[in-house]
XYZ file of C-alpha atoms in Angstrom:
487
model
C 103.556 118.080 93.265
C 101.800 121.045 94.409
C 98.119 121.792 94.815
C 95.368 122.984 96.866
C 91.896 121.374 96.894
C 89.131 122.912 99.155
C 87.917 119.547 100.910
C 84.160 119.367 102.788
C 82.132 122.368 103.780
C 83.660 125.807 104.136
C 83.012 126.101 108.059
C 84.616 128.928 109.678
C 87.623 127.662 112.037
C 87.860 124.810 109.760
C 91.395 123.026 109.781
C 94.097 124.165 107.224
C 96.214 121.026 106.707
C 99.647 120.880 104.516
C 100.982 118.052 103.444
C 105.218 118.339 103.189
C 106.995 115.516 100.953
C 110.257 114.864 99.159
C 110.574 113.399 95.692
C 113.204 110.787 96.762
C 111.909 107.786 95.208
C 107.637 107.600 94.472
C 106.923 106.375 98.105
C 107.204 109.660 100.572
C 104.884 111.178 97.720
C 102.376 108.322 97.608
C 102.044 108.832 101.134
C 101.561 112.046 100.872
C 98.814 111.552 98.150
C 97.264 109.127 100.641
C 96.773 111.268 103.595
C 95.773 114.159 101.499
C 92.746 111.383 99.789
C 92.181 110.894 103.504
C 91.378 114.336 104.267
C 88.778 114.965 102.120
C 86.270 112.223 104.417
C 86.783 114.817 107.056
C 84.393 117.576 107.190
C 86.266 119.835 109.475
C 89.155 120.290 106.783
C 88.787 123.299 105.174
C 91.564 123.334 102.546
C 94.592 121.021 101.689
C 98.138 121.691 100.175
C 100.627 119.073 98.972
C 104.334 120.250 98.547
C 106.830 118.422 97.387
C 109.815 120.314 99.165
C 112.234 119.357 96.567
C 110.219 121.064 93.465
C 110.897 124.546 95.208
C 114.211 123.708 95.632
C 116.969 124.691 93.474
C 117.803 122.314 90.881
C 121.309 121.193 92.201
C 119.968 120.439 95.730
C 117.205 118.675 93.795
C 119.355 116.453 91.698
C 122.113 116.025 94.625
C 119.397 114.754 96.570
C 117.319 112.398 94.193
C 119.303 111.640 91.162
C 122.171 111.403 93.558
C 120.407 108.980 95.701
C 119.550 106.924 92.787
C 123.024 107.006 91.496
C 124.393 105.436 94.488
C 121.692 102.744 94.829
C 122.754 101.626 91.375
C 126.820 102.101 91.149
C 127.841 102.217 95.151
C 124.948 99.968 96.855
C 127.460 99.505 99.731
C 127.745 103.272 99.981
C 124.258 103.586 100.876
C 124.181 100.555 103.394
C 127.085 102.241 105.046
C 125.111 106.006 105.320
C 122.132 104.472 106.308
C 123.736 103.008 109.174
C 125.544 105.972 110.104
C 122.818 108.105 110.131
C 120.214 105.358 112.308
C 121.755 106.370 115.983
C 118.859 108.619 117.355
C 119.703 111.861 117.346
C 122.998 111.825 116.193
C 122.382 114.910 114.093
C 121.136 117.502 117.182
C 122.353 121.008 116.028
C 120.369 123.659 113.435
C 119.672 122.465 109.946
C 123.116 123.069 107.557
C 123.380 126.658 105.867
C 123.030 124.644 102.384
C 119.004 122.961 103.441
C 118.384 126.159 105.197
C 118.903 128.085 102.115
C 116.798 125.625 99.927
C 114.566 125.577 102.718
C 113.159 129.560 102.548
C 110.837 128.980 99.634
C 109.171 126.102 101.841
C 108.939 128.585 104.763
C 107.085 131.212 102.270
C 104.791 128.690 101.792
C 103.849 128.024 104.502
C 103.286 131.339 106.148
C 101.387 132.141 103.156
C 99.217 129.056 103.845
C 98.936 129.483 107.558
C 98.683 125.713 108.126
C 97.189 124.494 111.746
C 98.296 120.784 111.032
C 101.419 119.777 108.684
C 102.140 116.342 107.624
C 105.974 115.389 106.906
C 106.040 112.063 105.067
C 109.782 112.687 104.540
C 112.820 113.608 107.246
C 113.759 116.600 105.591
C 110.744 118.874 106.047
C 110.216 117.406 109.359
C 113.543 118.879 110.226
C 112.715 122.297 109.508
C 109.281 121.905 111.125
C 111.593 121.507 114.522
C 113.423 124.787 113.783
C 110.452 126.583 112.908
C 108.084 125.290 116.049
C 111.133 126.116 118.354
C 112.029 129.454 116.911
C 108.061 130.245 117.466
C 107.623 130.876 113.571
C 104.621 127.882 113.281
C 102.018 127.071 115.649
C 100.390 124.104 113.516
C 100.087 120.649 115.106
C 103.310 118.875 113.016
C 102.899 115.249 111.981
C 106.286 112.611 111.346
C 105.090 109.991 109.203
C 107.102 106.989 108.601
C 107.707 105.367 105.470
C 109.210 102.430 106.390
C 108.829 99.103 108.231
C 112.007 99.240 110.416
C 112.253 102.490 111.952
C 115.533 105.042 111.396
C 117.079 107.287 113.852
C 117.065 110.032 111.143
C 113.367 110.725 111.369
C 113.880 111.969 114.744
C 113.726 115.626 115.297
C 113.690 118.453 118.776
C 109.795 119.390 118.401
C 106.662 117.472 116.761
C 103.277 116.695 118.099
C 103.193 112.991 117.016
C 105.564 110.629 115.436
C 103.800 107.953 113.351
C 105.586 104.466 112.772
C 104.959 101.856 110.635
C 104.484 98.384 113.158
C 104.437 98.570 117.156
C 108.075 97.399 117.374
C 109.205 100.689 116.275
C 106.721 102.018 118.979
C 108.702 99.763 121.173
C 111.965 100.848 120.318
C 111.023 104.457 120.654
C 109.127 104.400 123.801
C 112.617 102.383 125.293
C 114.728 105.409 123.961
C 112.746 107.441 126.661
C 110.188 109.307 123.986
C 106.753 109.576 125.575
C 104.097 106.991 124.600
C 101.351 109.163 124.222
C 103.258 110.984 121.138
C 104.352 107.760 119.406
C 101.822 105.943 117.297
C 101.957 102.568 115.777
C 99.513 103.352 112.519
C 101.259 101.542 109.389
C 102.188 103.508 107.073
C 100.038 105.705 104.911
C 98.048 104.035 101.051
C 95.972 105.624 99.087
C 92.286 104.032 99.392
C 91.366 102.142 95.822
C 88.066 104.314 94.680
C 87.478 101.204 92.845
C 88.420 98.077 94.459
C 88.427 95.150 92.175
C 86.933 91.737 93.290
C 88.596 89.439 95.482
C 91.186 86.842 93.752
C 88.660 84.038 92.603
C 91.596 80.828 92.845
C 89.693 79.434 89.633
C 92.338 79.712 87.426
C 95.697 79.499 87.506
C 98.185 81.712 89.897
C 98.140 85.119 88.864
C 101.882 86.702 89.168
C 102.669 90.980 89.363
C 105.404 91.652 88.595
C 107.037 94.800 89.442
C 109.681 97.404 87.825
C 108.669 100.051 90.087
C 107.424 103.751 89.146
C 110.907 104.522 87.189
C 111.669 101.059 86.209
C 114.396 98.483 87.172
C 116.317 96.179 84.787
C 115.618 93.745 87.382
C 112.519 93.078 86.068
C 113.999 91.659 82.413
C 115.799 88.793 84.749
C 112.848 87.575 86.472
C 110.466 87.584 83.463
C 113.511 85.408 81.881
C 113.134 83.205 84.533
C 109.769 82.719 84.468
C 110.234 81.281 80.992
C 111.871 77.838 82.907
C 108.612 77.815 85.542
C 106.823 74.559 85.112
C 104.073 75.363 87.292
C 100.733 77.371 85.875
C 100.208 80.546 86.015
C 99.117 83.824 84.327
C 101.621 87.424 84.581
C 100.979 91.338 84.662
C 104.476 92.508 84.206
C 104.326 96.476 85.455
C 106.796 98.544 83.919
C 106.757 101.703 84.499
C 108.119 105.172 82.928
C 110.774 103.024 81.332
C 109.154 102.225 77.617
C 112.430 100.566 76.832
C 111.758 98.017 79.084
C 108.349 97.073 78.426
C 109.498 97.203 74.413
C 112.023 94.434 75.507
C 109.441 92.409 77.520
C 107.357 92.582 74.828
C 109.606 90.916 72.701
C 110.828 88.426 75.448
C 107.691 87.216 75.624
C 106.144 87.242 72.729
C 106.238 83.539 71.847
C 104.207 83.189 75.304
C 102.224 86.384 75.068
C 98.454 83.744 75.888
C 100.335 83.964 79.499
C 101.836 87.168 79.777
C 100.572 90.679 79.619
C 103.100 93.747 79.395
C 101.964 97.539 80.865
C 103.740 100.547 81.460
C 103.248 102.897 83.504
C 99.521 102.086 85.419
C 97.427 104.036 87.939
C 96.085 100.544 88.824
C 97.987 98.895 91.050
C 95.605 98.635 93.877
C 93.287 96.869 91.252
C 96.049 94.437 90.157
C 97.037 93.625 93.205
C 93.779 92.816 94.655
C 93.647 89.866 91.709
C 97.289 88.842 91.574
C 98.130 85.895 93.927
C 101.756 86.605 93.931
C 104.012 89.924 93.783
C 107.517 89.596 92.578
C 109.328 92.995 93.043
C 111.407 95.393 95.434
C 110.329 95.821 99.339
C 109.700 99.631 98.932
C 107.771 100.890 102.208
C 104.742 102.257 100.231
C 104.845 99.152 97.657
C 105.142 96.742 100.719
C 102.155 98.441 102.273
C 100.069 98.472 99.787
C 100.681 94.401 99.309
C 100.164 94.247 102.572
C 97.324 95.707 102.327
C 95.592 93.495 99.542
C 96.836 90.715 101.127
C 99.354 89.671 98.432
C 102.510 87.750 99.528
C 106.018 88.724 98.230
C 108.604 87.454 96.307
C 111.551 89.754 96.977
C 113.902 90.738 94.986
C 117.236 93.929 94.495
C 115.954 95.404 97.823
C 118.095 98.761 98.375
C 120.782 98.248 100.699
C 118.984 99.601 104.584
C 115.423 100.266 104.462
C 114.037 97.765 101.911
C 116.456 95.187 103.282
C 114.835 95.685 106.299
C 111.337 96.240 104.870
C 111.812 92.758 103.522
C 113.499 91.865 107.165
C 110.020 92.064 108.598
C 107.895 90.861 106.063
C 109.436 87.445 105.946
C 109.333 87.463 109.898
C 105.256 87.947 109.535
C 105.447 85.153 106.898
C 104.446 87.196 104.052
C 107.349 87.188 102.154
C 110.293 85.022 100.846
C 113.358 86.587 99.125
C 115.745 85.507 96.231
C 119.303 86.818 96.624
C 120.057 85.266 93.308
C 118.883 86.299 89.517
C 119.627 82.712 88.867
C 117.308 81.166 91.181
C 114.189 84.002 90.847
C 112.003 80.993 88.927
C 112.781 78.513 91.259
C 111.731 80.649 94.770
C 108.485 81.173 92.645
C 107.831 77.897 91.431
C 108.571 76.275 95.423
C 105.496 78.772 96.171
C 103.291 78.354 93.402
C 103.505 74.483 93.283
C 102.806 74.416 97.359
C 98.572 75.989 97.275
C 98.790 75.668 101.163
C 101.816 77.277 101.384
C 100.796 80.375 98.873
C 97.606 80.478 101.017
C 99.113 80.700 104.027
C 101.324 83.561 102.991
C 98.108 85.495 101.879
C 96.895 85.025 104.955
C 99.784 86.464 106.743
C 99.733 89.459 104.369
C 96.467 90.251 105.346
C 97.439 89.979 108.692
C 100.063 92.784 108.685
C 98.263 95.061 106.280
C 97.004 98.475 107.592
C 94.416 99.853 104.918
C 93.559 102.524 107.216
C 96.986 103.864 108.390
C 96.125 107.417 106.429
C 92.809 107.930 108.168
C 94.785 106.789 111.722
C 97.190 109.608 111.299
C 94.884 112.691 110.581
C 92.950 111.740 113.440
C 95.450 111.072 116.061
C 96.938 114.333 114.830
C 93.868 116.641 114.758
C 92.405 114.961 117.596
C 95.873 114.830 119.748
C 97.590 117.304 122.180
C 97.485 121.259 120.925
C 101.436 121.634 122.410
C 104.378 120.311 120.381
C 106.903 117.981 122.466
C 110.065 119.611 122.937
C 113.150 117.140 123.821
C 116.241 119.452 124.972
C 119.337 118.588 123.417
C 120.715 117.797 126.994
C 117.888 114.596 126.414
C 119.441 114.170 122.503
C 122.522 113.129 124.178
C 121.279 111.410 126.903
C 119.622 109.218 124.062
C 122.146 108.913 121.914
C 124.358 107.876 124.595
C 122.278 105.322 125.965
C 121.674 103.765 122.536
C 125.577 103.361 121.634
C 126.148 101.917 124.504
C 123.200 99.641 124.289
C 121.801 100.556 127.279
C 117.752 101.286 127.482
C 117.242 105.017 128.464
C 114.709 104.657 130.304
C 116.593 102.436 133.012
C 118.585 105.165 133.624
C 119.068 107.198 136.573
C 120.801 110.190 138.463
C 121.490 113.319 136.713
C 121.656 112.075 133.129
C 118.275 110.182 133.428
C 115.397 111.480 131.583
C 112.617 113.297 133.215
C 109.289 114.410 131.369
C 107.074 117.536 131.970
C 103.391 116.382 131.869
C 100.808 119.575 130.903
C 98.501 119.316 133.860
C 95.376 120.115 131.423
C 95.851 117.905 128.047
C 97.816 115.553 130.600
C 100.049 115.364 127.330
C 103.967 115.160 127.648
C 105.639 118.339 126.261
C 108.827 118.160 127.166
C 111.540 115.608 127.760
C 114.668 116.456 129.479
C 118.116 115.293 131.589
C 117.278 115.569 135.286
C 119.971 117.834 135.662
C 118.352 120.338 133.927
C 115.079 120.712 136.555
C 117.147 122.111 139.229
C 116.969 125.917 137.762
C 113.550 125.362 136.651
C 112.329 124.350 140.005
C 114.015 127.365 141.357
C 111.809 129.762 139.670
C 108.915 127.932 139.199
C 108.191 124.837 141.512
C 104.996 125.178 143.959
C 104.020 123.839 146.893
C 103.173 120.379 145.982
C 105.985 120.122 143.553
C 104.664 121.032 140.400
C 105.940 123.856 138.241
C 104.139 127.235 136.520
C 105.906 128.000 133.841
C 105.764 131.719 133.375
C 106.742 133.764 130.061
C 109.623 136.102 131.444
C 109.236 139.992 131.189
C 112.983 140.223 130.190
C 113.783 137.134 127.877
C 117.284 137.353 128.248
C 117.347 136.620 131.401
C 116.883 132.863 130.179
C 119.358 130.926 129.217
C 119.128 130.061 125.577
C 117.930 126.785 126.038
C 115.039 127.839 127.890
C 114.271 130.258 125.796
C 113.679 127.415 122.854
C 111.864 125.435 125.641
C 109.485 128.012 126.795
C 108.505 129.876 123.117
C 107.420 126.291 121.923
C 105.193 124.837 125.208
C 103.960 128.055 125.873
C 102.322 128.846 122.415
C 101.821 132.464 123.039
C 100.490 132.252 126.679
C 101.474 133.733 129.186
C 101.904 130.708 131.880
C 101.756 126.604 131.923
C 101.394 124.195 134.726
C 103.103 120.967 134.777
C 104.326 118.313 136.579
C 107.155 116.521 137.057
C 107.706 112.637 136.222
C 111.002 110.882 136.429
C 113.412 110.781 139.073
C 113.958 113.565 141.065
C 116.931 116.438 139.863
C 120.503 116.636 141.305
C 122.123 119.407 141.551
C 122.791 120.901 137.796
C 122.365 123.717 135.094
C 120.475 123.990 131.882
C 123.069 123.178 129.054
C 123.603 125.733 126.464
């Protein structure tokens, strides 16, 4: 996926806005597709690009990365449990992006100088990565954008430099705030859905329980087991069976449920989802972030079933926590957990209600704004900080309780009042040396002879200072001990 679309008036100054993905699955594209819809309400966005990072890629790193993935998730399920847990720990992963991305990675660069983006929008961990490089090597001086795809939030996403960091509910707001990131770069916006241009009429309860019923984008066998059960169901109701790119599916569907076809109806692939789900009572399917959302969203309660092993098992975590969801561990069992809802109306209304509860229509719109409208300086977090994170977290101890020379102390831009950067206590002491004043602030000051920074500071200074020549900040946190800047 790769476009441009010229969005509102041409004003000169207007903001340039690119939009990085990965084609991992339909979701970190569909949020991608949502923010860029969201743009185009904004009259100061000039122009708009969507990249799919992977489609510039070379084809092995494309296919290790997304037919790999997929491979996994359906032969070695407990293979991806066991990485996704490996890689949650917050900055685990704190050094330069491997030779292998980095090579993949130059054809996203080109693009991007050739864009000149002021604001760039990573709905996927992966371009957000190289974002960090790039603002801390001084190559980009865009406003940079994490967004979240997912309910629960992973350590992965985390990266040395962004602007704002967009998660999906306000315990992952919590979580990160308690790691020691600053508040004012963390939002809690829900994660990003495209807007239905042409939303259908709310569900009337006339007639009889409407069911969706999911294979995803690419399909999922899945699907075949719970229309079978559905079959058994004694209570009333009506189906939309969605399913997908996969036409041998549907073809066996069709057949399955022929001798019922007054209840059923069979689709393929569909561009109407939003539609359907705004008139279905019930969604039977997998606890994708962007599919979750959008259920969410239409207030449509969720009958959970094959969640990937990590994020949709989490997804689905939180969704029965809110009440909006119940899940079926068991193929045998799928009619059953949907008859118990369908034959309690209180019960199905209740879960509606809860749905619309923790839905976030606007999540898309949220973003751009915070992001255009938020601090012009990245925040930079030192790699002394990674560790101090990292540490606390394995040892389950909140960072921000800590103190003495591994605590974490922030430097606050005295004009913006915005955070932009967050280091180890320690690592003040040759700062204040050459820059404090009188009242204890600091001016930082672009050196006439860079090497006479350590290399650390060098990354530090070339992405808060932006070009200028000095910054003032000051100093919150406990006060420094005797130390050096790590290398």
């Amino acid at each position: 996926m790769r476009k441009t679309l010229a969005d509102g008036p041409n004003t000169a100054g207007g903001e340039r806005v690119m939009i990085l993905s990965a084609g991992v699955g339909s979701g970190h594209n569909s949020a991608a597709a949502a923010v860029e819809q969201a743009c185009s309400a904004r009259t100061d966005i000039d122009e708009v690009q969507v990249l799919d990072v992977l489609q510039v890629s070379s084809a092995l790193y494309r296919d290790v990365l997304a037919k790999g993935y997929f491979a996994l998730v359906e032969d070695l399920p407990w293979l991806i449990e066991w990485g996704y847990d490996a890689s949650d720990p917050p900055f685990r992963r704190r050094g330069p992006i491997d030779p292998w991305t980095g090579i993949n990675a130059l054809p996203v660069i080109r693009a991007i100088k050739r864009f000149r983006p002021t604001a760039i929008v990573c709905t996927h961990f992966l371009p957000a990565q190289l974002l960090a490089t790039l603002l801390l090597r001084g190559v980009i001086d865009a406003k940079t954008a994490i967004v979240t795809t997912d309910y629960d939030f992973q350590g992965l996403w985390l990266t040395s430099a962004f602007h704002q960091l967009f998660v999906a509910r306000e315990e992952g707001r919590v979580e990160l705030t308690a790691l020691g990131l600053p508040t004012d770069r963390i939002k809690a916006t829900g994660i990003p859905i495209a807007a239905d241009p042409n939303p259908a009429s709310a569900r009337d309860g006339s007639g009889p329980p409407m069911l969706l019923i999911s294979a995803g984008a690419k399909g999922g066998d899945y699907a075949e087991a719970v229309v079978r059960q559905t079959l058994h169901m004694r209570s009333a109701f009506t189906a939309t069976i969605v399913c997908g790119h996969d036409d041998a599916l549907r073809r066996r569907i069709e057949a399955l449920v022929a001798p019922a076809s007054n209840r059923y109806h069979v689709l393929g692939y569909t561009t109407q989802m939003g539609q359907l789900m705004r008139r279905a009572d019930l969604f039977v399917g997998k606890p994708g972030g962007l599919t979750a959302s959008e259920c969410m969203a239409a207030g449509l309660p969720m009958v959970l079933v094959s969640p990937i092993p990590g994020q949709e098992i989490r997804n689905g975590d939180y969704l029965m926590e809110q009440g909006a969801a119940v899940r079926c561990n068991s193929a045998a069992t799928i009619g059953w957990k949907i008859d118990e809802v369908l034959r309690d109306p209180v019960r199905l209304r209740s879960m509606q209600a809860a749905a619309q509860k923790t839905g976030r229509p606007d999540a898309a719109v949220d973003v751009l704004s915070a992001l255009l409208d938020g601090p012009t300086r990245p925040l930079v977090v030192t790699r002394a900080a990674q560790k101090t994170i990292l540490d606390a977290s394995e040892r389950r101890v909140v960072a921000t309780d800590l103190t003495g020379p591994s605590s974490l102390v922030r430097l606050i831009e005295k004009t913006e009042g915005s955070t932009v950067a967050l280091l180890r206590a320690e690592e003040l002491v040759v700062l204040q040396k050459r820059y404090s004043t009188d009242n204890g602030d600091l001016i930082l000051r672009r050196e006439h002879s860079p090497m006479s920074l350590k290399w650390e500071e060098r990354r530090l200074f070339r992405a808060m200072l932006r070009g200028e020549d000095e910054l003032q900040v000051r100093i919150e946190g406990p006060s420094a001990p005797c130390g050096t800047l790590t290398e």
